[in-house]
XYZ file of C-alpha atoms in Angstrom:
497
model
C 133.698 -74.102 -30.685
C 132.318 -75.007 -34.236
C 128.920 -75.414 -35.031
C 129.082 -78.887 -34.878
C 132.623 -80.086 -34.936
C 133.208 -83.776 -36.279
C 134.627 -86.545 -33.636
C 136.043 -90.143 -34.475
C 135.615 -92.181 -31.742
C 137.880 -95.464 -32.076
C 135.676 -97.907 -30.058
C 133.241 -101.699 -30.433
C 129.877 -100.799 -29.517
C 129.580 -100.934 -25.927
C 127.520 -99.079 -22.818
C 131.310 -97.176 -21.809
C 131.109 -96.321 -25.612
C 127.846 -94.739 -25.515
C 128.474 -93.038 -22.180
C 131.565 -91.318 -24.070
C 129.831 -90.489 -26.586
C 127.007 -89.085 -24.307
C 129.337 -86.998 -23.178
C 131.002 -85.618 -25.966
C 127.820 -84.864 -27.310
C 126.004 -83.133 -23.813
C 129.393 -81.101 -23.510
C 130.353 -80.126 -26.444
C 128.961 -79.764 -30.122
C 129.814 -82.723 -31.035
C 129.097 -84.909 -34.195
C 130.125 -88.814 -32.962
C 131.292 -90.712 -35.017
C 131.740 -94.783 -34.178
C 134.311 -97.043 -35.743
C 135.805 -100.041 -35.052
C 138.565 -101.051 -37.709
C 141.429 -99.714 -39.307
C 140.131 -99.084 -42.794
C 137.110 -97.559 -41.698
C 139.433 -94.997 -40.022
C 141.328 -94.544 -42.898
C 138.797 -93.895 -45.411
C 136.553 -91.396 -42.842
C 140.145 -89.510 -42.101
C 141.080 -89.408 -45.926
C 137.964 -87.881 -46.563
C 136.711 -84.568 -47.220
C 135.054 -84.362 -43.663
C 137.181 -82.732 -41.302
C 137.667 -83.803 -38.137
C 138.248 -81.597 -34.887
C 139.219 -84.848 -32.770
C 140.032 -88.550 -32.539
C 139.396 -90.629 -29.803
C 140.710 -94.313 -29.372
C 139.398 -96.337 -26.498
C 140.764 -100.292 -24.765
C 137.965 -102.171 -26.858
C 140.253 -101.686 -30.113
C 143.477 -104.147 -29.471
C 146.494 -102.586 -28.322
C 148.326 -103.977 -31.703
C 145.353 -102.308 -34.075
C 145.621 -98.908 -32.276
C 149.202 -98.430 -32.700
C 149.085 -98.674 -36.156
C 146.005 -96.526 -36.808
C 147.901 -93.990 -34.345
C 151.121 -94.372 -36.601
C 149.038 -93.814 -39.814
C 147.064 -90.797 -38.319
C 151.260 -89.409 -37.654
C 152.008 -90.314 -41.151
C 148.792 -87.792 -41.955
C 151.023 -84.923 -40.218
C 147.167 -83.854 -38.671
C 147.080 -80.635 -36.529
C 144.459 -82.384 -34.355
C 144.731 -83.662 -30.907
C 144.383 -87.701 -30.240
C 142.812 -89.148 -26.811
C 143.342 -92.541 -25.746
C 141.129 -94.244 -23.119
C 142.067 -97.756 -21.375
C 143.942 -99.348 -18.547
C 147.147 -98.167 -17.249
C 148.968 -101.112 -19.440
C 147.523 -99.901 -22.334
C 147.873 -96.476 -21.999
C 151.365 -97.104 -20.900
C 152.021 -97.679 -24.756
C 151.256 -94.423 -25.494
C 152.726 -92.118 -23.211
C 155.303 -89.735 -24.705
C 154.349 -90.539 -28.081
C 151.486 -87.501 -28.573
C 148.963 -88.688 -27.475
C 146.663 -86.987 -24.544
C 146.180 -89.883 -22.545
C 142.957 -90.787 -19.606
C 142.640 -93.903 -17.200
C 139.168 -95.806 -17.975
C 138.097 -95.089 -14.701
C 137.967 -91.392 -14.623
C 138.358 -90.527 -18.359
C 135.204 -88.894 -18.828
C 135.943 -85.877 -16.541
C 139.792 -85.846 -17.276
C 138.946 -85.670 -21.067
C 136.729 -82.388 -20.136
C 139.500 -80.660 -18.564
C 141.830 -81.387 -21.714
C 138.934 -80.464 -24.094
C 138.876 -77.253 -22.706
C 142.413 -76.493 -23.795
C 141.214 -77.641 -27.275
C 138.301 -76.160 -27.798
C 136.447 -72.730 -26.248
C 132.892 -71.399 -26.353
C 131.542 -69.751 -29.366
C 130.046 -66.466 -28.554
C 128.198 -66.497 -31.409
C 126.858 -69.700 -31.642
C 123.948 -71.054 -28.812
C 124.244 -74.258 -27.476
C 121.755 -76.721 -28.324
C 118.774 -77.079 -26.286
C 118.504 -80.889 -26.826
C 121.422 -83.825 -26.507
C 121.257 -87.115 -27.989
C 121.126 -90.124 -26.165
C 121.590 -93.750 -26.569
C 118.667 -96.079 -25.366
C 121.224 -98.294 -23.394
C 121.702 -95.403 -21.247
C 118.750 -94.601 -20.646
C 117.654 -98.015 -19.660
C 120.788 -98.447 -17.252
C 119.527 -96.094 -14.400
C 117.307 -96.698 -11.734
C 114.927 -94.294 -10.754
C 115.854 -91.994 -13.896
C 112.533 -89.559 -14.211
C 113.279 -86.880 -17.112
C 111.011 -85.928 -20.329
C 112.535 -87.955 -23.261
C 112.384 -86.407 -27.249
C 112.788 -88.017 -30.428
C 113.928 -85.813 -33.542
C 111.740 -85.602 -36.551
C 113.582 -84.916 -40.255
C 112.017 -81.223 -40.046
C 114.481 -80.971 -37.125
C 111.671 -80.357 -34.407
C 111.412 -82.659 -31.301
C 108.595 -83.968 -30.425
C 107.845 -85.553 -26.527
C 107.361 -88.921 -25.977
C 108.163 -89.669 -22.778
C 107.252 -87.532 -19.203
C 108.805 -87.340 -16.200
C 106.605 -90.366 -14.895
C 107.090 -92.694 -17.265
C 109.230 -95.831 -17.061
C 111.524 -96.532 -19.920
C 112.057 -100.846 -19.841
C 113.907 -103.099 -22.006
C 111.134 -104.067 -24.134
C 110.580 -100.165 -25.332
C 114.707 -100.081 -26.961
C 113.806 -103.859 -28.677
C 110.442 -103.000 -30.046
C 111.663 -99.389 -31.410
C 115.760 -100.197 -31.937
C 113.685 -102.797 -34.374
C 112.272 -99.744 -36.125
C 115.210 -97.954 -36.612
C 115.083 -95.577 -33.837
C 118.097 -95.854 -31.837
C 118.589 -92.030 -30.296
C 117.099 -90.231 -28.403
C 117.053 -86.816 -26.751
C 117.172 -85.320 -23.582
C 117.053 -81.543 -22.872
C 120.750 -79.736 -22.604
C 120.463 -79.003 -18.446
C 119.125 -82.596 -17.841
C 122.392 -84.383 -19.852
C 124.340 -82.293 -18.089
C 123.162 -83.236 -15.078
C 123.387 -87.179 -15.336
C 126.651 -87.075 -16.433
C 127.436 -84.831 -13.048
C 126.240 -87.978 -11.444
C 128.079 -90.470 -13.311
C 131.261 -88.794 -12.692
C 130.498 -89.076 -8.948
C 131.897 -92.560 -8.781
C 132.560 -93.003 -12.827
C 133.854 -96.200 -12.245
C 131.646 -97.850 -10.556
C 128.801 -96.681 -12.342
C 130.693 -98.447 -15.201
C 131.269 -101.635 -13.439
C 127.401 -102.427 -12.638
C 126.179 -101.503 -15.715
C 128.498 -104.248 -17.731
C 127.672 -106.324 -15.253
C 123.952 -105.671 -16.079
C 123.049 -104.190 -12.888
C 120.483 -100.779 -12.396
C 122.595 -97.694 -11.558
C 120.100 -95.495 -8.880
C 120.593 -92.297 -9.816
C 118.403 -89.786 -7.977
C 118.659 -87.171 -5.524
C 120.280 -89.084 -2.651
C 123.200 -89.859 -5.164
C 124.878 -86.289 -4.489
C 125.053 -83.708 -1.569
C 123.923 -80.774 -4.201
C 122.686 -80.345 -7.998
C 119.866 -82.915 -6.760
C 117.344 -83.532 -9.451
C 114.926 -81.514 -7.446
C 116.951 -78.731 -7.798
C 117.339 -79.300 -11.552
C 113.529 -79.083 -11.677
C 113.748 -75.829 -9.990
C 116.369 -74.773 -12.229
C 114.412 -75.184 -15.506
C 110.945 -74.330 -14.551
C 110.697 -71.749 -16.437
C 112.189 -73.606 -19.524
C 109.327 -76.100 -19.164
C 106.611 -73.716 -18.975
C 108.249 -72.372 -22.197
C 108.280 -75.633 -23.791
C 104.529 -76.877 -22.240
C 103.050 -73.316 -24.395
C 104.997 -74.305 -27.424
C 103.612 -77.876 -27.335
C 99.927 -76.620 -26.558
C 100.785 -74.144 -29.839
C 101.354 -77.597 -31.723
C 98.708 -79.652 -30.414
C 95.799 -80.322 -33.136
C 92.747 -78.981 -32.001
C 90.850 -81.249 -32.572
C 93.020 -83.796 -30.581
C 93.513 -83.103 -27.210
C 95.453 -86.142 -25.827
C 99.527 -86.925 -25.957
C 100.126 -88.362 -29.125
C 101.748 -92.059 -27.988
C 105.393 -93.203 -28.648
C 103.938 -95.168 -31.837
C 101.972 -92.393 -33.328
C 105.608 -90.336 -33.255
C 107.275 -93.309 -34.529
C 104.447 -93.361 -36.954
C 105.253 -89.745 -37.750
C 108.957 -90.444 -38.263
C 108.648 -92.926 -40.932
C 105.995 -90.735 -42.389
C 108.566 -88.244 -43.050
C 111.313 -91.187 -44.333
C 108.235 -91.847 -46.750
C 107.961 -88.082 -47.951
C 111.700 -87.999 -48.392
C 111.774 -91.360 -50.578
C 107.872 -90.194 -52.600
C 110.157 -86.916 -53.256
C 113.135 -88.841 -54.859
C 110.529 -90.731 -56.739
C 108.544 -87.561 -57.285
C 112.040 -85.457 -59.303
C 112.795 -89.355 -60.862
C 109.399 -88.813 -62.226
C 109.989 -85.175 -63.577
C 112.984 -86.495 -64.825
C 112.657 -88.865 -66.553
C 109.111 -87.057 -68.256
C 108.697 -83.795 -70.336
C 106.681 -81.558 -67.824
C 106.986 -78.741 -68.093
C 106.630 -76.141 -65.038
C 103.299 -75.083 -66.199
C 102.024 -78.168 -66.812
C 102.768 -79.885 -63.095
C 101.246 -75.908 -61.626
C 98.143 -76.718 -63.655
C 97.952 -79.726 -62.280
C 98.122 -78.642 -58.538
C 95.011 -76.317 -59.639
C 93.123 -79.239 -60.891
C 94.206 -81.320 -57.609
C 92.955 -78.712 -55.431
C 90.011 -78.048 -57.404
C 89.076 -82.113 -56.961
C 89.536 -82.027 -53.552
C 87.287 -79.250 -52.429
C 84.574 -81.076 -54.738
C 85.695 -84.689 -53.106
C 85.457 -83.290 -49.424
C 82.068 -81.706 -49.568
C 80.328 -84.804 -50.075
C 79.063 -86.403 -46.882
C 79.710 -89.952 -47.818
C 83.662 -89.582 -48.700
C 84.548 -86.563 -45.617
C 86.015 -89.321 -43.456
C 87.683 -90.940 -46.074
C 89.606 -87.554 -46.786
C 90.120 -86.589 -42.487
C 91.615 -90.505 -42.648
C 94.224 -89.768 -45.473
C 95.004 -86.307 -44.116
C 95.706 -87.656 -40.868
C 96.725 -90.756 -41.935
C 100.384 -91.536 -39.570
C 100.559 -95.480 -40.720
C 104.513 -95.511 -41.809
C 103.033 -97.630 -45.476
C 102.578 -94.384 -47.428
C 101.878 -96.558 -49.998
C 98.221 -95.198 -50.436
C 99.402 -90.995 -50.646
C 102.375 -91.462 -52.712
C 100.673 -93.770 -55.273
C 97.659 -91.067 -55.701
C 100.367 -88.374 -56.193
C 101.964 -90.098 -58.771
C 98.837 -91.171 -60.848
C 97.396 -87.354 -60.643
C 100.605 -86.646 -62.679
C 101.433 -89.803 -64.705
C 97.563 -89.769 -66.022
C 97.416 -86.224 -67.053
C 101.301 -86.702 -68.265
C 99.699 -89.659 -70.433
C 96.103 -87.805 -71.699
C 98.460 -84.944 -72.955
C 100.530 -86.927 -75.319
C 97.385 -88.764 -76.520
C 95.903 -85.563 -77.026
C 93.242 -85.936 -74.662
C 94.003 -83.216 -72.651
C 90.873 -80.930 -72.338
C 90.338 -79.628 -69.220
C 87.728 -81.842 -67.694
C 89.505 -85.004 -68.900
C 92.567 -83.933 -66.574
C 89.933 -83.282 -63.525
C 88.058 -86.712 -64.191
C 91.394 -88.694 -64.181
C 92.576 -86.555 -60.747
C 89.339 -86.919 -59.150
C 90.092 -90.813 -60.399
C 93.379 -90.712 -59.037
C 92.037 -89.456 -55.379
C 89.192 -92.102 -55.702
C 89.541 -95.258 -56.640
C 91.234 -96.603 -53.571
C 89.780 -94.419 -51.284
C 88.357 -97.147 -48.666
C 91.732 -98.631 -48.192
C 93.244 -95.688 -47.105
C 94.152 -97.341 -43.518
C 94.523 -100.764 -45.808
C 97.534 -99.769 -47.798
C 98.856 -103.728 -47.260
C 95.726 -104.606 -49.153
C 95.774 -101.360 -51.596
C 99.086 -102.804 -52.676
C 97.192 -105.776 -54.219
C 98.359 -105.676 -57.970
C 95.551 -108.266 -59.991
C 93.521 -111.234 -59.152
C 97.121 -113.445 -59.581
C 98.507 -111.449 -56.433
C 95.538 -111.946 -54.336
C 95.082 -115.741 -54.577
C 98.773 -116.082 -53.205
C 98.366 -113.612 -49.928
C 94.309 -114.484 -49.744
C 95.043 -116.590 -46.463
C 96.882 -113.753 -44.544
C 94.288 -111.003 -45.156
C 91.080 -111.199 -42.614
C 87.939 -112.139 -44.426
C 87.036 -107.980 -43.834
C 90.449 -107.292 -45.910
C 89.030 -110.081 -48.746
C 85.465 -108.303 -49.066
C 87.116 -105.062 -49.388
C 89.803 -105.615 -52.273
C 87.331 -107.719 -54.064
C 84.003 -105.105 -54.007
C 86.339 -102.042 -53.521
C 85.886 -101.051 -57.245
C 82.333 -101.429 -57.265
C 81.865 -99.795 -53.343
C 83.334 -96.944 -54.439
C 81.771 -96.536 -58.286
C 78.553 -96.928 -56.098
C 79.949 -94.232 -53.554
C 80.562 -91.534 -56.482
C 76.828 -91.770 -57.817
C 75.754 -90.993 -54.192
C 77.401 -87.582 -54.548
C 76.943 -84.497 -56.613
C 79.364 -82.870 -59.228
C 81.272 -85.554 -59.815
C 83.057 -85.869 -63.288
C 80.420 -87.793 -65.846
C 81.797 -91.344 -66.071
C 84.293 -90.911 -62.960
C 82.317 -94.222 -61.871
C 82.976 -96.442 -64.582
C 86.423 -95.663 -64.707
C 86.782 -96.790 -61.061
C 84.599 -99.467 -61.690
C 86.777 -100.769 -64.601
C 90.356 -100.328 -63.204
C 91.206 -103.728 -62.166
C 89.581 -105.595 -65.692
C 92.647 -106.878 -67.722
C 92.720 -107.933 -70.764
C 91.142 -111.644 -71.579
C 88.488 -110.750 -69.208
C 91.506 -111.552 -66.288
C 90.383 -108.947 -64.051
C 87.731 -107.957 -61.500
C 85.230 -107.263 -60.575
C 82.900 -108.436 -63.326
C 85.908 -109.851 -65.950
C 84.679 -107.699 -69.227
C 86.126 -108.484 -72.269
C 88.642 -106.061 -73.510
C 86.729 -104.175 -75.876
C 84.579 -103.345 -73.624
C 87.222 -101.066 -71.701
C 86.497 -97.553 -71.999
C 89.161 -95.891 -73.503
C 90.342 -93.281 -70.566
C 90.335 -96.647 -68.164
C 92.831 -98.337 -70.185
C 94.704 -95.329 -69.680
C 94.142 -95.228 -66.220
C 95.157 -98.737 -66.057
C 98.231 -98.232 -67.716
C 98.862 -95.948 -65.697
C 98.433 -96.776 -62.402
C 100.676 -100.654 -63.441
C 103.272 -97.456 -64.107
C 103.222 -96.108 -61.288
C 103.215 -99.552 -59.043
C 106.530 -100.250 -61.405
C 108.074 -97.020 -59.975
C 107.316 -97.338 -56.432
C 108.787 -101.469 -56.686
C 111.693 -100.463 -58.564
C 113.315 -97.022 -57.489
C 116.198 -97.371 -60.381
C 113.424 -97.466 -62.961
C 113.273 -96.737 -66.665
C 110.706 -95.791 -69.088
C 112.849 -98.281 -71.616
C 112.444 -101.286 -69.504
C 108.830 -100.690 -68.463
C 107.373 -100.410 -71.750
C 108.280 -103.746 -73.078
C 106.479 -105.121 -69.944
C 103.700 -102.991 -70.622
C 102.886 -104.399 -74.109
C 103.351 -108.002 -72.492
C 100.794 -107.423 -69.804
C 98.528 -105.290 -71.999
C 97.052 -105.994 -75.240
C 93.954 -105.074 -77.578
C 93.674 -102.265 -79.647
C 92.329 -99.922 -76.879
C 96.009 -100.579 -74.356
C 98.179 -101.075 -77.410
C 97.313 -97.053 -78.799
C 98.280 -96.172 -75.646
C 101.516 -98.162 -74.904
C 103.023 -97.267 -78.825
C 102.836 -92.984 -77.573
C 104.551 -93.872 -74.018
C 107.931 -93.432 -75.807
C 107.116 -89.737 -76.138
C 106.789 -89.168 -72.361
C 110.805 -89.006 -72.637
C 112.187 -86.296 -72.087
């Protein structure tokens, strides 16, 4: 059997649709794939992905399926072709190629046939986990098994026990999300489906008719989920030392099914900041050196950022931080580079100019951190038109977060000389349009202006993931002017690549 052969399955999204794909997926190695029209068939079969398997179910009428069956035999594919459905439609089928199963047995039928089909892989182990659809999870009665979700890194992660109930508000609120599968170990799929097949059809019948399916115990004379436990007691001890290996420390309670979903969209954010990240290095002319020097002046920052009293928890917050707006991490990633990227072609590159507008970078947000809604405040313009959904907390802190934090940075020791002021100054615009004390423009240090610039770059990016340096910059100069933005804006050009 293949690592992970590729399946069509020919079906409208239904429960019987899910429970065949369960199964395809507990049994076998098998990558599921759902469609539901002819040209979706004939574009994933024309493809370069090649499939071990087709499967057509009754929810596709009998008139469509023939004709994607006689354009799969115009393919000439040395693959077999299932057919589920009633004996009338099935009927059209037989002695035409086709292997074909009665809907009310199919699932164990279609095992015995996939054995001729496929065999067992020596060499390759079977996965430990299966996925699984919510809706069949949430179709059984008395159903007690652990329940994973799968993280990007490919580990999975425990978010329900044994005890807990899974209910038809948990698959809205997190279906909602984007989280539609999830995982069950091997040994335990394998088991439910042995007691689905028990009575297959009638199992079917209540749950499209919306009734609970009990499945425990009583529901066969051996394999009884007891035993099951038995079976895999070891396995669980295994797996209860491996999550004890991955608790944190310094957290000693089950992370909740939000924190994980948290974690998940965390790591959908760290995939899209590293597209924006090599659009970034892309599009600029960094050089490998450069961006390493820069890590050593990040680090550097941090360690002098952390050992101040007053900003620790600030720093544990954004470390820890599993709200799925990344908004606050990725934006101080991209300033730390886009400032120093900036300083360097205006030649203002000495060493503790690069650490003041890093240590500026890490700063000048940093009581928002669990705010990001409120971090994402662009100007004085975008605040009047969301005022009245923020809490009068969220008001006070957007408004005095410039001066809080300026404030915060005298209170500590080593910190870069004028570090405050550049904080201070970062939301003034020019014709004294800014906040918090609306300074005229020439009264704008220069390395703020930069800062400035640079951080209205780097909200441009994160809004607009096709960007260009050629259509920012004539924004730029219309949002910007005075002599101290306009030196700036007239070198951007020569961040190009």
């Amino acid at each position: 059997m293949a690592l992970s052969s590729k399946v069509i399955l020919l079906s409208k999204k239904s429960t019987f649709s899910d429970l065949v794909t369960f199964s395809l997926q507990s049994n076998y190695n098998f990558e599921v794939t759902l469609l539901s029209e002819q040209e979706e068939f004939s574009t994933a079969i024309c493809s370069n992905n090649q499939y071990a398997l087709i499967v057509c179910d009754g929810s596709i009428p009998l008139g469509e399926s023939e004709d994607i069956f006689i354009s799969f035999c115009d393919l000439k594919l040395n693959i077999p072709y299932f057919v589920i459905g009633s004996n009338e439609y099935i009927n059209s089928f037989k002695g035409r190629g086709p292997e074909v199963f009665n809907r009310d047995n199919c699932l164990n039928e279609m095992n015995e046939s996939l054995r001729k089909y496929f065999v067992e892989n020596p060499l390759v182990s079977p996965k430990d986990y299966c996925p699984v659809d919510f809706s069949i999870l949430t179709a059984f009665e008395g159903l007690s098994c652990d329940v994973y979700i799968k993280l990007i890194s490919g580990r999975h992660l425990k978010i329900f026990r044994e005890s807990d109930l899974i209910i038809e508000e948990d698959v809205k609120k997190y279906e909602s999300k984007g989280v539609d599968t999830l995982y069950l170990k091997r040994r335990t799929a394998h088991w439910i489906l042995k007691q689905v097949n028990l009575n297959f059809k009638k199992v079917l019948t209540a749950i499209e008719s919306g009734e609970k399916v009990e499945i425990n115990e009583q529901t066969s004379s051996s394999n009884s989920f007891a035993d099951l436990v038995n079976e895999i007691k070891e396995e669980k001890n295994s797996e209860k030392e491996q999550e004890e290996v991955e608790k944190d420390s310094s957290d000693k309670k089950e992370q909740s099914f939000a924190d994980l979903l948290a974690e998940i969209k965390n790591e959908k954010a760290a995939k899209k900041e590293k597209k924006i990240q090599e659009s970034v290095d892309g599009t600029f002319k960094l050089s490998d050196e450069f961006k390493k020097d820069i890590d050593k002046k990040v680090h550097k920052a941090i360690k002098v950022m952390t050992k101040a009293n007053n900003l620790k928890k600030f720093f544990q917050k954004l470390s820890v931080d599993r709200n799925p707006d990344q908004y606050v991490k990725i934006h101080i990633n991209l300033l730390c580079k886009i400032t120093c990227a900036i300083a360097d072609i205006m030649e203002w590159n000495h060493e503790s100019t690069l650490e003041k507008l890093i240590y500026v970078s890490y700063m000048h947000d940093i009581t928002m951190v669990e705010m990001p809604h409120v971090a994402r405040i662009e100007n004085m313009e975008a605040f009047e038109k969301i005022k009245d959904t923020l809490s009068e907390t969220e008001q006070k802190m957007y408004l005095n977060h410039p001066q809080i934090i300026a404030d915060m940075v005298l209170e500590t020791d080593d910190y870069p000389v004028d570090a405050e002021k550049i904080i201070l100054q970062h939301h003034e615009l020019p014709g004294q349009k800014g906040f918090p004390h609306k300074i005229q423009t020439t009264r704008i240090l220069p390395l703020s202006c930069l800062f400035i610039i640079a951080h209205d770059l780097v909200d441009y990016i994160i809004e607009n993931p096709e960007w260009t340096l050629e259509e920012y910059i004539p924004i730029c100069k219309e949002k910007f002017s005075g002599p101290g933005f306009t030196k700036i804006i007239r070198k951007l050009p020569e961040l190009k690549a």
